[in-house]
XYZ file of N, CA and C in Angstrom:
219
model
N -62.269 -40.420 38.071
C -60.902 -40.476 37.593
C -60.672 -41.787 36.849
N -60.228 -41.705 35.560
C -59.820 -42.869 34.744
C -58.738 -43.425 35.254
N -57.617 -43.071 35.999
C -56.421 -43.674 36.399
C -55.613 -43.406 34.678
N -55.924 -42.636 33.507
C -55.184 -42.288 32.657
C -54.384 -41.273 32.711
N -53.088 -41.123 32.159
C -52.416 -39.936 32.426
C -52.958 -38.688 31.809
N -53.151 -37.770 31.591
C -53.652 -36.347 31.523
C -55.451 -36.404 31.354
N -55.839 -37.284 31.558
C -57.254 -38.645 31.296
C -58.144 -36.754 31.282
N -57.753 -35.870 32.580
C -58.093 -34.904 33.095
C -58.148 -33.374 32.300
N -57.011 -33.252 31.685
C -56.686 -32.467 30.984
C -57.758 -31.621 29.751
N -57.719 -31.132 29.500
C -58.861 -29.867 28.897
C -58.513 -30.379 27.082
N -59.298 -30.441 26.375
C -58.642 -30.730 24.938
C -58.670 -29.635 24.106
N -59.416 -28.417 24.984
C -59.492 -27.095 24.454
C -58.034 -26.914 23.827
N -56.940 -27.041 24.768
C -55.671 -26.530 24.280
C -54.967 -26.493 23.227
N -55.467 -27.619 22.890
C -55.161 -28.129 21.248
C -55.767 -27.289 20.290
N -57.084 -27.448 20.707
C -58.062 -27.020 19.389
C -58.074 -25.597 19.377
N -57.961 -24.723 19.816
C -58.135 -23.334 20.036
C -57.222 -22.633 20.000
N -56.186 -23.174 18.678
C -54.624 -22.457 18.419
C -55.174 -22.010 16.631
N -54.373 -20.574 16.795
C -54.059 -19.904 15.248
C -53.221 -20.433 14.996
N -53.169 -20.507 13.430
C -52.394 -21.035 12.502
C -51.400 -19.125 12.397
N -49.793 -19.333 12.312
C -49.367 -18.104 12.311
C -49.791 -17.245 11.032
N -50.112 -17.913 9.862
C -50.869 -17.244 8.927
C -52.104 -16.592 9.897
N -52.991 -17.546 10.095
C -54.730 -16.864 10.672
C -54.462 -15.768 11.404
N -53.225 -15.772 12.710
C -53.243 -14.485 13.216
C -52.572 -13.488 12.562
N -51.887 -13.653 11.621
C -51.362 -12.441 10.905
C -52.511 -11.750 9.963
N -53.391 -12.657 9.682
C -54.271 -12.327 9.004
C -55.598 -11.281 9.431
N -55.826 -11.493 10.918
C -56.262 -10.958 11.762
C -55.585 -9.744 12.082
N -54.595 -9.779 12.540
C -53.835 -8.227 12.792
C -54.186 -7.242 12.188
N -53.517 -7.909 10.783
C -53.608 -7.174 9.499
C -54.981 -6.551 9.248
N -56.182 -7.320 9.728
C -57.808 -6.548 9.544
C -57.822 -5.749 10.824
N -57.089 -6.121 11.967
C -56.983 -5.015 12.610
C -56.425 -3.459 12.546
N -55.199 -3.805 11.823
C -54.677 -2.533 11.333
C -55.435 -2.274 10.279
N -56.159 -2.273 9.824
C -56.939 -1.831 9.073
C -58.159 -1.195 8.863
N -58.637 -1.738 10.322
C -59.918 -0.838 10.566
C -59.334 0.005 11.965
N -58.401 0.004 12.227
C -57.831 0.826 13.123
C -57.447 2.074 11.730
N -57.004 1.985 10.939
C -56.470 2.817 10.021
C -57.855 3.614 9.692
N -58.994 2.597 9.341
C -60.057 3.508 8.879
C -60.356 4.534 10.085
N -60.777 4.162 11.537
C -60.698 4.840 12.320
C -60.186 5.903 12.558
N -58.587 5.827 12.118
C -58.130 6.822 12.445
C -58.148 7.912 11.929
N -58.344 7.744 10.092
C -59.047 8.318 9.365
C -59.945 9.079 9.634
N -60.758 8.730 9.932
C -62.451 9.524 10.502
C -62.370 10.489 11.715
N -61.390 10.210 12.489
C -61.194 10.784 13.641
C -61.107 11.965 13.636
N -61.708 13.520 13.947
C -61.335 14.600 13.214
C -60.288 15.128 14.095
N -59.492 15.830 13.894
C -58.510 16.901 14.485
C -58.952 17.109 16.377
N -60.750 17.265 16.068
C -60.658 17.887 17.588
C -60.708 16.987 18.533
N -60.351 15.700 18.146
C -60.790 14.340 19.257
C -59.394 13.875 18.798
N -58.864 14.890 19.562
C -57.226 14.351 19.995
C -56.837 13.179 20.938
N -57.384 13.499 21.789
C -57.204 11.601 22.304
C -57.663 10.637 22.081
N -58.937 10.413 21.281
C -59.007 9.374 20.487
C -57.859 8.863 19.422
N -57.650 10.305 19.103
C -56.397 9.860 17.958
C -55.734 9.391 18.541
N -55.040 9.609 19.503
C -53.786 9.212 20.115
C -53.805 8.112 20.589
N -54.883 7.379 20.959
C -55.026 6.085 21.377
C -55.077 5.292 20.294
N -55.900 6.125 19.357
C -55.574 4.963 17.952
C -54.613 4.750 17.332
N -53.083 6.025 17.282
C -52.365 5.766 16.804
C -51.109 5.058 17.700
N -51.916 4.928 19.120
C -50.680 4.056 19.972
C -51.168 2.272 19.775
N -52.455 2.083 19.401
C -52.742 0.302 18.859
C -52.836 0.225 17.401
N -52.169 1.138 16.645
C -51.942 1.028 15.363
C -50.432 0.361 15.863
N -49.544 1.251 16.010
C -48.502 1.365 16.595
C -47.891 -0.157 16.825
N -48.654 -0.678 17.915
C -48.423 -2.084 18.646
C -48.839 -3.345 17.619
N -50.312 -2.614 16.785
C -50.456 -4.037 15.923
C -49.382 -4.217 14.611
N -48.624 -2.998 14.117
C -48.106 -2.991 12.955
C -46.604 -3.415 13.455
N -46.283 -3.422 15.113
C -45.124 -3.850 15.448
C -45.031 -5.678 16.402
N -46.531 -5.817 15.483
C -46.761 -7.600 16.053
C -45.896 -8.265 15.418
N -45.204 -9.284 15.875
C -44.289 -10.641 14.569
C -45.557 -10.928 13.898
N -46.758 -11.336 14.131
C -47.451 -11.918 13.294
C -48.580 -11.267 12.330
N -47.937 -10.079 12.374
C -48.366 -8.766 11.395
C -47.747 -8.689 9.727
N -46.670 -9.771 10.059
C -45.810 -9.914 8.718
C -45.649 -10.930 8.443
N -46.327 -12.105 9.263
C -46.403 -13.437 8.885
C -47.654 -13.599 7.435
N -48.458 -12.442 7.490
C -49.625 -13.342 6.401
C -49.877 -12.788 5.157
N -48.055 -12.259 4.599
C -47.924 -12.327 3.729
C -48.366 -10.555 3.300
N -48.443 -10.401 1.882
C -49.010 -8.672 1.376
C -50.433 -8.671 1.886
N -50.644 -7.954 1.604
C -52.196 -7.338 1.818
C -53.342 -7.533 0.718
N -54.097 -8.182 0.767
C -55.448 -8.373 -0.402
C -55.610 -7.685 -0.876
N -55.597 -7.441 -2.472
C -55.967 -6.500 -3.420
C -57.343 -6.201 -3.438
């Protein structure tokens, strides 16, 4: 023990934060290969669909789904 105040403390906490752009940016490739997915999915794999279209669902209703701006051309 240093006898410093947080001397202890983890410095992970700091360093291991998204920028609200980076995670919107992320989402956004999530909804996106969730989209391709869902795409491919045929008719008879109904609960796959349905699971994909319930984390489509959740990622397109993230705040930080609309933080990173339009979508890459």
């Amino acid at each position: 023990m240093t006898g410093r105040p947080g001397a202890e403390r983890s410095d992970w906490t700091d360093q291991d934060l998204l920028t609200r752009r980076e995670a919107g940016e992320r989402i956004r490739a999530e909804i996106a290969e969730t989209e391709a997915l869902l795409a491919a999915a045929g008719p008879a794999r109904a609960a796959e669909r349905a699971a994909l279209e319930r984390r489509l669902a959740v990622l397109r209703a993230h705040p930080a789904a609309a933080s990173a701006g339009p979508p890459a051309a």
